Short mmCIF file of C-alpha atoms and ligand atoms in Angstrom, two decimals:
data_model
loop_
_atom_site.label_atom_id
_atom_site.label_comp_id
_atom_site.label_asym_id
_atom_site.label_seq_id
_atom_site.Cartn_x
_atom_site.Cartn_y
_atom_site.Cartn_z
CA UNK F 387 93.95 115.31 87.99
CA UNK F 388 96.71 115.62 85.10
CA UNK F 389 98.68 113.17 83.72
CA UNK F 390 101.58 113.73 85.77
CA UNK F 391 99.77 112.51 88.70
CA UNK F 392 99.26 109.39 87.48
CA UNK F 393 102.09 107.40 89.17
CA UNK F 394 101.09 109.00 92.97
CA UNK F 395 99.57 107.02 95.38
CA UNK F 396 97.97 108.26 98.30
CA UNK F 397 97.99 106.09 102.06
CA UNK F 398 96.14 107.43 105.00
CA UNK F 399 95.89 106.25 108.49
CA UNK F 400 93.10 107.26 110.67
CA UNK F 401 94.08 107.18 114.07
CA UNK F 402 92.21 107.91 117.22
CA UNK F 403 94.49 110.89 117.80
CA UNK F 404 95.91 112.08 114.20
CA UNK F 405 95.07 111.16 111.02
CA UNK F 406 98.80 110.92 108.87
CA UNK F 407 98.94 110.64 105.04
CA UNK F 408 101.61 109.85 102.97
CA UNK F 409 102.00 110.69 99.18
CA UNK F 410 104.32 107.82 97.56
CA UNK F 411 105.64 107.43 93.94
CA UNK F 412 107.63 105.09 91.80
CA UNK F 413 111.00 106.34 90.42
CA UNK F 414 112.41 103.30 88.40
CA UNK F 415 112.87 100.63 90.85
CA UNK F 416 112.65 103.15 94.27
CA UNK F 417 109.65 103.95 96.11
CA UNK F 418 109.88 107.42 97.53
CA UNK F 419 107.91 110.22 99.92
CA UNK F 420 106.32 112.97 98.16
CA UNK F 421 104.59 114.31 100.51
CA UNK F 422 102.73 113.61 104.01
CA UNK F 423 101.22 115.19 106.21
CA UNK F 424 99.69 114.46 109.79
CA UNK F 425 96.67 116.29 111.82
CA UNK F 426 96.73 115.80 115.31
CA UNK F 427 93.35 116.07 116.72
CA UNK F 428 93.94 117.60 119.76
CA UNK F 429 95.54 120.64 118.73
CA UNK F 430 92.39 121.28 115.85
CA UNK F 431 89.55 120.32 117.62
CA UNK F 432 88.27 123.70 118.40
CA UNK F 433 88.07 124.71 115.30
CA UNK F 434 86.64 122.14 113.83
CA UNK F 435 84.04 121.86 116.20
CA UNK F 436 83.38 126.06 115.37
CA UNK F 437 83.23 124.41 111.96
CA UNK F 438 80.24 121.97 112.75
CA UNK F 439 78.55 123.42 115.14
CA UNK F 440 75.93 124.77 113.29
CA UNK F 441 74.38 121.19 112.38
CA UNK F 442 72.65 119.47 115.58
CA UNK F 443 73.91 116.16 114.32
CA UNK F 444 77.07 115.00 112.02
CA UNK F 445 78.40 111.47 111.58
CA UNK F 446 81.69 110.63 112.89
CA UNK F 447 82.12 110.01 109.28
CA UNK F 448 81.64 113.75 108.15
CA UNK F 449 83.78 115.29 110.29
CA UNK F 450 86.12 113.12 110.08
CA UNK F 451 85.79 113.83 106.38
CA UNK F 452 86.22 117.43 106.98
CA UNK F 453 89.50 116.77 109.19
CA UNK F 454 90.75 114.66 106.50
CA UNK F 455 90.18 117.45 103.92
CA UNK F 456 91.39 120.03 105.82
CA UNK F 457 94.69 118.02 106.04
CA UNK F 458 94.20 117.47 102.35
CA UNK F 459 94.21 120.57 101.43
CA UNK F 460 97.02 121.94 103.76
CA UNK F 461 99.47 119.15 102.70
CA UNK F 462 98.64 120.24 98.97
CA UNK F 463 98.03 116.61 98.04
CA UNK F 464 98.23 115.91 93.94
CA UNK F 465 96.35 113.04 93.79
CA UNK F 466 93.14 111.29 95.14
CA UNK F 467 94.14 107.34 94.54
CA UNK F 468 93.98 106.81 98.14
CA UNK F 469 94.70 103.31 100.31
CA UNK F 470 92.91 103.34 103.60
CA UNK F 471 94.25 101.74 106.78
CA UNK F 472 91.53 100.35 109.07
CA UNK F 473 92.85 100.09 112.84
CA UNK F 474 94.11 97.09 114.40
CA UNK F 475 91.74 96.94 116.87
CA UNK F 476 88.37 96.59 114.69
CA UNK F 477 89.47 93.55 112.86
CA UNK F 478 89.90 89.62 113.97
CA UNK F 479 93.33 88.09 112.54
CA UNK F 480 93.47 84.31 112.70
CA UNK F 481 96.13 81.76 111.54
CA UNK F 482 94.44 78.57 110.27
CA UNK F 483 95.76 75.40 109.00
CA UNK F 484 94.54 73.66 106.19
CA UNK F 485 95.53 70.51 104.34
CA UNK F 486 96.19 71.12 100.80
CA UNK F 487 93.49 71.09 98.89
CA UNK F 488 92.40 73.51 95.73
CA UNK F 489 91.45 77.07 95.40
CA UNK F 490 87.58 76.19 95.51
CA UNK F 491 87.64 73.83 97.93
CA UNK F 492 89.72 76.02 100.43
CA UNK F 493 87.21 78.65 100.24
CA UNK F 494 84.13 76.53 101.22
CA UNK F 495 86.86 75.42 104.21
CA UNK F 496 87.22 78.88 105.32
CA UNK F 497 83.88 80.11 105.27
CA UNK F 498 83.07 76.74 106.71
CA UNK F 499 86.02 77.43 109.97
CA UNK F 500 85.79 80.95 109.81
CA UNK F 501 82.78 80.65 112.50
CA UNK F 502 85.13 78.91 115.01
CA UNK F 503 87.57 81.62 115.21
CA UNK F 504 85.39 84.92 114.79
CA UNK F 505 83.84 86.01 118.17
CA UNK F 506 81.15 87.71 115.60
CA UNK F 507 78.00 86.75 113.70
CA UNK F 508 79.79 86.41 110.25
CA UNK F 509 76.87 88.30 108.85
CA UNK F 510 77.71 91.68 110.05
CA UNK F 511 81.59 90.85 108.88
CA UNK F 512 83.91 91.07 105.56
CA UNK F 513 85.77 88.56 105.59
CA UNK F 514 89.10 88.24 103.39
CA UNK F 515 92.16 86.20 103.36
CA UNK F 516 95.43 85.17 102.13
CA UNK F 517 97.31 81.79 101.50
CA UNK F 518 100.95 82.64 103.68
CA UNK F 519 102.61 79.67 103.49
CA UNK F 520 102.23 76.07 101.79
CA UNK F 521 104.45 73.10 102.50
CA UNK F 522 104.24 69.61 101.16
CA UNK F 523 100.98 68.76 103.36
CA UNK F 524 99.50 72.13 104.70
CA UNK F 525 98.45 75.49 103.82
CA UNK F 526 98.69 78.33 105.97
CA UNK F 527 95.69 80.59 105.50
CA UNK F 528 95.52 84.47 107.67
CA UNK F 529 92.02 84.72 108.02
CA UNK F 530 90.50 88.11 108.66
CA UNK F 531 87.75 89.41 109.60
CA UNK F 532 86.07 93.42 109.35
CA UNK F 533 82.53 94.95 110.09
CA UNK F 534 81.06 95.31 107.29
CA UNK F 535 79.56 98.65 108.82
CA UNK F 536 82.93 99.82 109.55
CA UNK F 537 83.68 99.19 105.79
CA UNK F 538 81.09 101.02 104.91
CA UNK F 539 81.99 104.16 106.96
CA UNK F 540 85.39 104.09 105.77
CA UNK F 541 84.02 104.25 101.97
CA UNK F 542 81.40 106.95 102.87
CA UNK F 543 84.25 108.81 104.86
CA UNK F 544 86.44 108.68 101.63
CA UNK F 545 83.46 110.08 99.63
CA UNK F 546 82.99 112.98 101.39
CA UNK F 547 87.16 113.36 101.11
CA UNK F 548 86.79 113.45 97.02
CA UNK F 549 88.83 110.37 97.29
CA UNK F 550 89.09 107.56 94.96
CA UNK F 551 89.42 104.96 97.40
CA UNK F 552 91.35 101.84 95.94
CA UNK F 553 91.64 99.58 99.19
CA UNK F 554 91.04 99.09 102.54
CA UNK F 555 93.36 97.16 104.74
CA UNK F 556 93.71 96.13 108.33
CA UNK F 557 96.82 98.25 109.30
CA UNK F 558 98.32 95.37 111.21
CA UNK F 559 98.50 93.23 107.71
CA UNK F 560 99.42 95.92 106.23
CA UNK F 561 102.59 97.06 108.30
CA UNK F 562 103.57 93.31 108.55
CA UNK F 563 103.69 93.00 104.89
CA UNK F 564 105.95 96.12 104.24
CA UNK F 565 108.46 95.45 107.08
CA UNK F 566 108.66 91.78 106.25
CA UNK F 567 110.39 93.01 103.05
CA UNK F 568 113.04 93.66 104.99
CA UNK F 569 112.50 92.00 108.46
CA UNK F 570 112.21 87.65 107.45
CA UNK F 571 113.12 86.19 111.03
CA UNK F 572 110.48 85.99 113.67
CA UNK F 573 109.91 89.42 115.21
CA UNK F 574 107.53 91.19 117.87
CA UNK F 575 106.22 94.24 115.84
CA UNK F 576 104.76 96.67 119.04
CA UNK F 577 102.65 99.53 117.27
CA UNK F 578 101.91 102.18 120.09
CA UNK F 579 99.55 104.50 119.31
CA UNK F 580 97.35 106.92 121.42
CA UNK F 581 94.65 105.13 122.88
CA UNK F 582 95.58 101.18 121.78
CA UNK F 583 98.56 99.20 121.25
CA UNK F 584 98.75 96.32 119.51
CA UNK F 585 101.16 93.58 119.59
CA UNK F 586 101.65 91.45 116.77
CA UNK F 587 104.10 88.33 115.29
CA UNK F 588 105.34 88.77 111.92
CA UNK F 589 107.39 85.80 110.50
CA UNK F 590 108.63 85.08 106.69
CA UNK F 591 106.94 88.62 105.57
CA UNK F 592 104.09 88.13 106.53
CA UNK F 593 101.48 88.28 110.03
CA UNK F 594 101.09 85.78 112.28
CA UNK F 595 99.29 86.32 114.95
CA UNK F 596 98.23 89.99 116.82
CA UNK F 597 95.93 91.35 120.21
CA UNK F 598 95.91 95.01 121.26
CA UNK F 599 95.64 96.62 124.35
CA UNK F 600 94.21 99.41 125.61
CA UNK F 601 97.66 100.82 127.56
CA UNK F 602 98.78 103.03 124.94
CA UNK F 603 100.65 107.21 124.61
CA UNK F 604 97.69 108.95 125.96
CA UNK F 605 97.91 106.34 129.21
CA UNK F 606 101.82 108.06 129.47
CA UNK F 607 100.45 111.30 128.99
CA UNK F 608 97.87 111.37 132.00
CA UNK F 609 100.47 109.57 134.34
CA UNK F 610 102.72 112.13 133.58
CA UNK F 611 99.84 114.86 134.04
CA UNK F 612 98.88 113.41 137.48
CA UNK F 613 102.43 112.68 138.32
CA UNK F 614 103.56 116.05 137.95
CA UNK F 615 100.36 117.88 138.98
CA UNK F 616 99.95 119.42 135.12
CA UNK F 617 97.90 119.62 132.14
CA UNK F 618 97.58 116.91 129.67
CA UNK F 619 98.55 119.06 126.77
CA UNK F 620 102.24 120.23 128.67
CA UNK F 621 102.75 116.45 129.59
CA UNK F 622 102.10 115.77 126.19
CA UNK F 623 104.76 118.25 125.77
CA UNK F 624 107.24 117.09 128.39
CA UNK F 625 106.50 113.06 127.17
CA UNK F 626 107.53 113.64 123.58
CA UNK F 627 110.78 116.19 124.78
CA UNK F 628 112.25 114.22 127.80
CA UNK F 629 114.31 111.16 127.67
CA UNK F 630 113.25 108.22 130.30
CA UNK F 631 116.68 108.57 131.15
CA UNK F 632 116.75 112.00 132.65
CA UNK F 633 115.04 113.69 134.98
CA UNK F 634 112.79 116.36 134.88
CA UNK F 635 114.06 119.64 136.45
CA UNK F 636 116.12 117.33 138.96
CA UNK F 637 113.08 115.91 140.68
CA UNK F 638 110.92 113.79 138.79
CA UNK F 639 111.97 110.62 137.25
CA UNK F 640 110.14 109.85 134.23
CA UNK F 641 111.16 106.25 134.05
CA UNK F 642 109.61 105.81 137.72
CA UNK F 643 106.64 107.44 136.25
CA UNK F 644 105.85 105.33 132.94
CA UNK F 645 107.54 102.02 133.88
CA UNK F 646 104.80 100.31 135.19
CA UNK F 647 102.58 101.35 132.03
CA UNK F 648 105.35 100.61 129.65
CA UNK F 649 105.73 96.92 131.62
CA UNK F 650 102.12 96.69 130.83
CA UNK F 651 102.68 96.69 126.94
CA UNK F 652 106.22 94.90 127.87
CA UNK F 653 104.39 91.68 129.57
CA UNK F 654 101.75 91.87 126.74
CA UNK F 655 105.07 91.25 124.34
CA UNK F 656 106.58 88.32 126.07
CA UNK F 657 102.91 86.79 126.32
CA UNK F 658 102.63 86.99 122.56
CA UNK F 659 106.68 85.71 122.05
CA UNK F 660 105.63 82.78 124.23
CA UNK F 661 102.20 82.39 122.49
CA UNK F 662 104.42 81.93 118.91
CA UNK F 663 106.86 79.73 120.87
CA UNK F 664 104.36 77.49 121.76
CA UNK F 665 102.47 77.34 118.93
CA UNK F 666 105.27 77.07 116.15
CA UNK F 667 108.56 76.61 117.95
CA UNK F 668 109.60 79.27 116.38
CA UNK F 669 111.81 81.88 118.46
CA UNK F 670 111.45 85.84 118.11
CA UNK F 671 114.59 87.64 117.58
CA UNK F 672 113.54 90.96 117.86
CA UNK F 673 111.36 93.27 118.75
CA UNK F 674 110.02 96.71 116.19
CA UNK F 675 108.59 99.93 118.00
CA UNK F 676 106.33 101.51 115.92
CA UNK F 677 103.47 103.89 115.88
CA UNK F 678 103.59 107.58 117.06
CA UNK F 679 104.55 106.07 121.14
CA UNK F 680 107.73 104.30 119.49
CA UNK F 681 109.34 107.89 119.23
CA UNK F 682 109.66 108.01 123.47
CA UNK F 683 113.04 108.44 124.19
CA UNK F 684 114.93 105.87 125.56
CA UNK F 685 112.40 103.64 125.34
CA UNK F 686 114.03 101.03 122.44
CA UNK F 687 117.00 100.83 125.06
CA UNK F 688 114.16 100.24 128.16
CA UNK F 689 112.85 97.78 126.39
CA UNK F 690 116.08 96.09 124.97
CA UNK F 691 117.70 95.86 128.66
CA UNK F 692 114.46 94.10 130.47
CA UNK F 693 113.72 91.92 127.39
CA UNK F 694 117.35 91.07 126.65
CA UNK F 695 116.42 91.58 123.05
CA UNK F 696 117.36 93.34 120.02
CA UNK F 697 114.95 96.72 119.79
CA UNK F 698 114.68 98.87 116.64
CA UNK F 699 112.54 101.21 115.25
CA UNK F 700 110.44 100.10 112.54
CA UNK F 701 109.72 102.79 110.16
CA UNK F 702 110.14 102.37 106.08
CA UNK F 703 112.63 105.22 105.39
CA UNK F 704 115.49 103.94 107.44
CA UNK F 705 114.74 100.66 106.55
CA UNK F 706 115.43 102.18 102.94
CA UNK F 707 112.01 100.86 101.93
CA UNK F 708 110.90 104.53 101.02
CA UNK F 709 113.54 107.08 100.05
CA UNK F 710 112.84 110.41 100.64
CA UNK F 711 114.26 114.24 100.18
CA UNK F 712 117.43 114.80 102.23
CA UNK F 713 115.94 117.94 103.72
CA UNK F 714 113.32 115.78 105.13
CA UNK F 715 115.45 113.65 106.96
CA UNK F 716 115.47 115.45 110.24
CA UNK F 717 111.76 115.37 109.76
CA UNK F 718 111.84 111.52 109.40
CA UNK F 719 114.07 110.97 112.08
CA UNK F 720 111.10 112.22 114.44
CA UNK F 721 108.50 111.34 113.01
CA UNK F 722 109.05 108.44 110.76
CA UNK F 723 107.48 105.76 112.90
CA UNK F 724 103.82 107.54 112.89
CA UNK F 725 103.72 106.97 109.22
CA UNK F 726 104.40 103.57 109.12
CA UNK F 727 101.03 102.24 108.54
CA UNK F 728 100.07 105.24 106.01
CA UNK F 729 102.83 104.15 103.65
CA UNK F 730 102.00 100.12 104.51
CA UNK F 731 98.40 100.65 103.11
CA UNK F 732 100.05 102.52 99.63
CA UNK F 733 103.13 100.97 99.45
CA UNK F 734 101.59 98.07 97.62
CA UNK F 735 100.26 99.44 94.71
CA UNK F 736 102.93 101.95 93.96
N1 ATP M 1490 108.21 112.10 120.31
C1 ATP M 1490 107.29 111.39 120.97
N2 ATP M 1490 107.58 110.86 122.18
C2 ATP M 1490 106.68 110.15 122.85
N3 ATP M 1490 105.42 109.90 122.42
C3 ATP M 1490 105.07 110.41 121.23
C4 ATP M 1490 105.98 111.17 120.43
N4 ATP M 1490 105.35 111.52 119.29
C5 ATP M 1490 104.10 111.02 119.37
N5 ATP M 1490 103.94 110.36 120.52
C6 ATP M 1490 102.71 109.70 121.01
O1 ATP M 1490 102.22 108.81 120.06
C7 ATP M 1490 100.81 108.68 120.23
C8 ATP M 1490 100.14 108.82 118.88
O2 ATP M 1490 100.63 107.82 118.05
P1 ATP M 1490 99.90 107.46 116.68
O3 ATP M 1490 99.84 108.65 115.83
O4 ATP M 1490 100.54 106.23 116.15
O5 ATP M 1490 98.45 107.12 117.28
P2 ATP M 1490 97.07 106.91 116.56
O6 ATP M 1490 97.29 106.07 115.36
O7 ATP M 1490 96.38 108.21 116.36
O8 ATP M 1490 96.30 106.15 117.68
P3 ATP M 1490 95.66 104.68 117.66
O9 ATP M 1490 96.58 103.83 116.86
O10 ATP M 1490 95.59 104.34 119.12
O11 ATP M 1490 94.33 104.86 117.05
C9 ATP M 1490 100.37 109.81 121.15
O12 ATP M 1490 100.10 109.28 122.44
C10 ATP M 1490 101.60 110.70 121.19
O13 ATP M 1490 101.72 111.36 122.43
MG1 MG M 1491 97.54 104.09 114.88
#
């Protein structure tokens, strides 16, 4: 690596359907988008597999390595400081209370409560946390909880990518973080990706609370397929190019086809809104579609009619967290929201 490298920073997300990277770097006072870059595994698959065939048995780690460096090398990345989201779904997030008390003696607390509030034998976990709020009395601790195995993969996986990896980061604290820059009122941040959504409460920059579902894109996808009597990869195609409020080819009414999926993730919101309520009396004032499934069209106004809330996109770059080349902005407009949690993980450091 030269010199010039040095202020780079590489984020990459993992998904269950594409793996996105984003290349950030300081410029005085402005973060901005170097590069990215984003696989989906769908369309590569074959080739890969071609790729690996010729070993009986591979780890999920090494070709997911080889996917990774593929992507790598396509997107012509300059630098391998990398920041590694780990999905939403394979952590445990919990807010816990504490009276105030010092540094030492909160840790023995945590360890000590962590038990209570981690459906796992703390052995085969890593846990971490962070102090989010203290007030004259309390403390407000985010506990959270990893596999340690998954850890592990994640490090191995980066390995075999060449990468130096610098940290590893549940993406749901991570996107929290970098959107409560901006966003400091209670909000409902809905990440939709392929195969899981999750659904969590950011308030004063920071996470709250957060559950996922398993009611995600690829659920819209095979509705659509089965709906219209086509292959997944054309619905694919027809999901991400028709609006849920037109029809397609006069006939088929794509809001009558998703809506009861997309009420699915809607109910799942107002359950969590209602959760905070209860719990803090706090009131959420708006709700953030991100992930890859925030880019469905029409679905911020769906959502903003039957929830009678404000709906926005919540992706870094027109939140003017991350600038980026004007040629690219057509490029962000699309696809902005799938790198959210990419440039979460990196943003950080840069
Ligand atoms: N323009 C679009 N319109 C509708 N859906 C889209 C669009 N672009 C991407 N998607 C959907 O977004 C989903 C992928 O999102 P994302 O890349 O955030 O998922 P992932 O991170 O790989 O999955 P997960 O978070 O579940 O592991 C897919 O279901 C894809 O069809
Ligand atoms: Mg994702």
């Amino acid at each position: 690596m030269s010199l010039f490298n040095q202020n780079l920073f590489l984020g990459i997300d993992i998904g269950t359907t594409s793996i996105k990277i984003v290349e950030l770097r300081r410029i005085n006072s402005r973060v901005e988008l170097s590069n990215y870059g984003i696989l989906e595994k769908y369309g590569h698959l074959e080739r890969i597999n071609d790729a690996i065939q010729t070993s009986t048995f591979k780890l999920l780690e090494e070709s997911t390595a080889l996917l990774l460096r593929q992507l790598l090398r396509t997107a012509r990345v300059d630098t391998a400081v990398s920041y590694m989201a780990l999905p939403g779904f394979s952590g445990f997030v919990s807010l816990i209370d504490f009276p105030i008390m010092n540094e030492k003696e909160l840790a023995k607390a945590i360890r000590y409560q962590a038990v209570q509030y981690i459906p796992m034998s703390l052995e085969e976990m890593t846990l971490d946390w962070q102090i989010i709020e203290t007030s004259a009395d309390r403390i407000k601790v985010l506990l959270m909880a990893v596999p340690t195995d998954l850890i592990k993969r994640y490090v191995k996986t980066a390995e075999l990518s060449k990468l130096t990896l610098k940290g590893l980061e549940l993406e749901t604290v991570a996107v929290a973080r970098l959107l409560g820059i901006k966003e400091k009122n209670p909000a409902a941040v809905v990440d939709i990706g392929g195969r899981t959504t999750s659904i969590s409460i950011i308030d004063n920059g920071s996470l709250r609370q957060t559950h996922n579902i398993d009611t995600a894109g690829g659920d819209l996808t095979q509705v659509i397929a089965s709906g219209l009597g086509i292959n997944p990869i054309r619905a694919e195609e027809i999901k991400k190019t028709t609006s849920l409020n037109s029809e397609y080819r006069g006939e088929i009414d794509m809001l009558k086809l998703l809506s009861p999926l997309l009420d699915v993730i809607k109910r799942e919101t107002e359950k969590a809104i209602n959760n905070y309520y209860l719990q803090s009396k706090r009131t959420i004032e708006k709700i953030i579609l991100t992930g890859g499934g925030a880019n469905l069209n029409g679905l911020d106004k769906y959502y903003s009619q039957s929830l009678s809330l404000p709906v926005v996109k919540g992706d870094p770059f027109s939140w003017g967290l991350i600038s980026y080349h004007p040629n690219l902005a057509p490029v962000i407009r699309e696809i902005g929201t799938n790198l959210t949690a990419a440039c979460a993980v990196a943003f950080k450091y840069v």
